[in-house]
PDB file of C-alpha atoms in Angstrom:
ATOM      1  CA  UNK D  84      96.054  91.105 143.465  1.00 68.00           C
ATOM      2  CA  UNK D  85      96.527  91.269 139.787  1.00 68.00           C
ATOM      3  CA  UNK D  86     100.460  91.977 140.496  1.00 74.00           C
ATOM      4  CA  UNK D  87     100.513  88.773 142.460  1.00 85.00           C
ATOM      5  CA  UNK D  88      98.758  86.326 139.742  1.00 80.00           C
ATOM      6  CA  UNK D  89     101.100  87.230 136.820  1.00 77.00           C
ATOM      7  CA  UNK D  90     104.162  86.772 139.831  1.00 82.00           C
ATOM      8  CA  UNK D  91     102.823  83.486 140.546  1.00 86.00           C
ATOM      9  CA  UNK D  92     102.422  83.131 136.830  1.00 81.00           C
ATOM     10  CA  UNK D  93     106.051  83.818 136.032  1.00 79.00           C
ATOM     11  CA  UNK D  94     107.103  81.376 138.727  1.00 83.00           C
ATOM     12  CA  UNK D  95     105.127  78.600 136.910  1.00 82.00           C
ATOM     13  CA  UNK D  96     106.707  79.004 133.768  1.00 76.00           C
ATOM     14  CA  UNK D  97     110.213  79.596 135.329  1.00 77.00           C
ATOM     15  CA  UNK D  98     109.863  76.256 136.671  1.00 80.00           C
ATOM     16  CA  UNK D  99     107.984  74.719 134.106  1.00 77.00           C
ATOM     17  CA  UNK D 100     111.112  75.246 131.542  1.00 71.00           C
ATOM     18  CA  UNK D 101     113.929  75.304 133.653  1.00 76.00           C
ATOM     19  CA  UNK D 102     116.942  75.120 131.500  1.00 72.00           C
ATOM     20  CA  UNK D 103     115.021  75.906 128.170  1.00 74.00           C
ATOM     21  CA  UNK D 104     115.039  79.824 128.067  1.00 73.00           C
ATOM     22  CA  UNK D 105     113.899  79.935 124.247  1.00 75.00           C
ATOM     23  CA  UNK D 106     110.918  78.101 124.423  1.00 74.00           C
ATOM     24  CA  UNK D 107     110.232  79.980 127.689  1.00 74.00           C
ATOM     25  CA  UNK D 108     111.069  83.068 126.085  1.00 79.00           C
ATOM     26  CA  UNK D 109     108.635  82.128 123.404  1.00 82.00           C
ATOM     27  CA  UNK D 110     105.984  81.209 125.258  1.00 82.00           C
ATOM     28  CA  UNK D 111     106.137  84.631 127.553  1.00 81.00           C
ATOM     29  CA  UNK D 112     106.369  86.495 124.096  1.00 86.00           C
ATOM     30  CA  UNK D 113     103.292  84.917 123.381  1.00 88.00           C
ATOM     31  CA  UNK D 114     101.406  85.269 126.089  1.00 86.00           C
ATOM     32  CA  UNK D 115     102.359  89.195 126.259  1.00 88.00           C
ATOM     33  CA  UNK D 116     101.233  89.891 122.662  1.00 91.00           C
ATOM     34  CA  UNK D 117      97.563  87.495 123.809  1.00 91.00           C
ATOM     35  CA  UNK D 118      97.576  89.930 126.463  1.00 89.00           C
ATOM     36  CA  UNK D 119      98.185  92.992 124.633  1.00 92.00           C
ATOM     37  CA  UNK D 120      95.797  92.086 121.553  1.00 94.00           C
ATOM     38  CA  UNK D 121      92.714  91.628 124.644  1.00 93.00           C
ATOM     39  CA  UNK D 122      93.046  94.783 126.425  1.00 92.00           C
ATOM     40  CA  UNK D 123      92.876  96.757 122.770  1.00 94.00           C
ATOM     41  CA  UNK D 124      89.890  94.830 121.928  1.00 93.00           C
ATOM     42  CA  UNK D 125      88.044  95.348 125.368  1.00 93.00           C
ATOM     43  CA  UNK D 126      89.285  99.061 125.142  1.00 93.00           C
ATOM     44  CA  UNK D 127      88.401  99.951 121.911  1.00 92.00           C
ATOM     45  CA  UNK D 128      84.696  98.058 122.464  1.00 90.00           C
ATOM     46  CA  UNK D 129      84.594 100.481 125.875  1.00 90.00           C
ATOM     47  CA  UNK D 130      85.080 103.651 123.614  1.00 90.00           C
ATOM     48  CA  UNK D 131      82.851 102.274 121.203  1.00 87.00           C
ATOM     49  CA  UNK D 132      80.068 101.712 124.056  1.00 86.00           C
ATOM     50  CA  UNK D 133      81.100 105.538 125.388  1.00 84.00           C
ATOM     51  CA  UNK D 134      80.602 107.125 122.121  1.00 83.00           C
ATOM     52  CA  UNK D 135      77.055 105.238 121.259  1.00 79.00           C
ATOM     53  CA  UNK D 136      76.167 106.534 124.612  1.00 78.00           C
ATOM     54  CA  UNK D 137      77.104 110.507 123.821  1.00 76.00           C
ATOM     55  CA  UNK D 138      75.584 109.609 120.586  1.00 73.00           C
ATOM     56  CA  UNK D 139      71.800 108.506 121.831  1.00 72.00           C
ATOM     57  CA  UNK D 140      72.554 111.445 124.563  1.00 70.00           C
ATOM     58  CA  UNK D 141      72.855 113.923 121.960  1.00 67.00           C
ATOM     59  CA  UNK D 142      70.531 112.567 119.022  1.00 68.00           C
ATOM     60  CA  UNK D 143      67.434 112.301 122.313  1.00 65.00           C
ATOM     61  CA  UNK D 144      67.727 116.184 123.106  1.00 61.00           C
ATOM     62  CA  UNK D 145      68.782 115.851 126.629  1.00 59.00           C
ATOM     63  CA  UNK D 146      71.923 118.016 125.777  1.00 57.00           C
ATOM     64  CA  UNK D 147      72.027 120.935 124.191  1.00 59.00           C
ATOM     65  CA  UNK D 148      75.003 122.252 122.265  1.00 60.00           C
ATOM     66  CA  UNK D 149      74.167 125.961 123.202  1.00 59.00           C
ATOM     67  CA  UNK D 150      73.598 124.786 126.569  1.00 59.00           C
ATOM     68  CA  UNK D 151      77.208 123.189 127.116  1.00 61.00           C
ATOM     69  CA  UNK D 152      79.012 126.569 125.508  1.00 62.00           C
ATOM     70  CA  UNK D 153      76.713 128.841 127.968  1.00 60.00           C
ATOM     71  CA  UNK D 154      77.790 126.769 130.669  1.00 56.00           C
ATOM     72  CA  UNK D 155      81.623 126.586 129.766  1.00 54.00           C
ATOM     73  CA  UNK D 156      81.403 130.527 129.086  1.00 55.00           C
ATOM     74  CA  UNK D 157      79.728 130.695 132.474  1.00 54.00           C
ATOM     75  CA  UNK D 158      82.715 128.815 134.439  1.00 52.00           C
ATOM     76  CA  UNK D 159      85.138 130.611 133.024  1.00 50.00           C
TER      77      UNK D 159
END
């Protein structure tokens, strides 16, 4: 679905500037570096979250250091 919307994307702007590939060329170069620049942000915010997370885990008691090497010694 995503795959489709940028498609349909690129055919907008393809017809939108017909005939003026720099400003199109522009414009996409734009739009990819938007692009780019939001999915870093939302990623790095989602490994902040995950790491708070571990953190309260860890700082409440509910896991145990010892407890996680027993358990890898165990499995192997």
């Amino acid at each position: 679905m995503l795959l489709s919307y940028f498609q349909n994307f690129a055919k907008y702007i393809r017809q939108k500037w017909r005939g003026n590939e720099s400003k199109r060329r522009g414009f996409v170069i734009k739009f990819m570096v938007i692009c780019v620049t939001w999915f870093t942000f939302v990623l790095i915010c989602a490994m902040k979250k995950v790491q708070l997370f571990i953190h309260n885990i860890n700082e409440s008691g509910l896991v145990n250091e010892q407890a996680l090497r027993f358990n890898s010694l165990d499995a192997a």
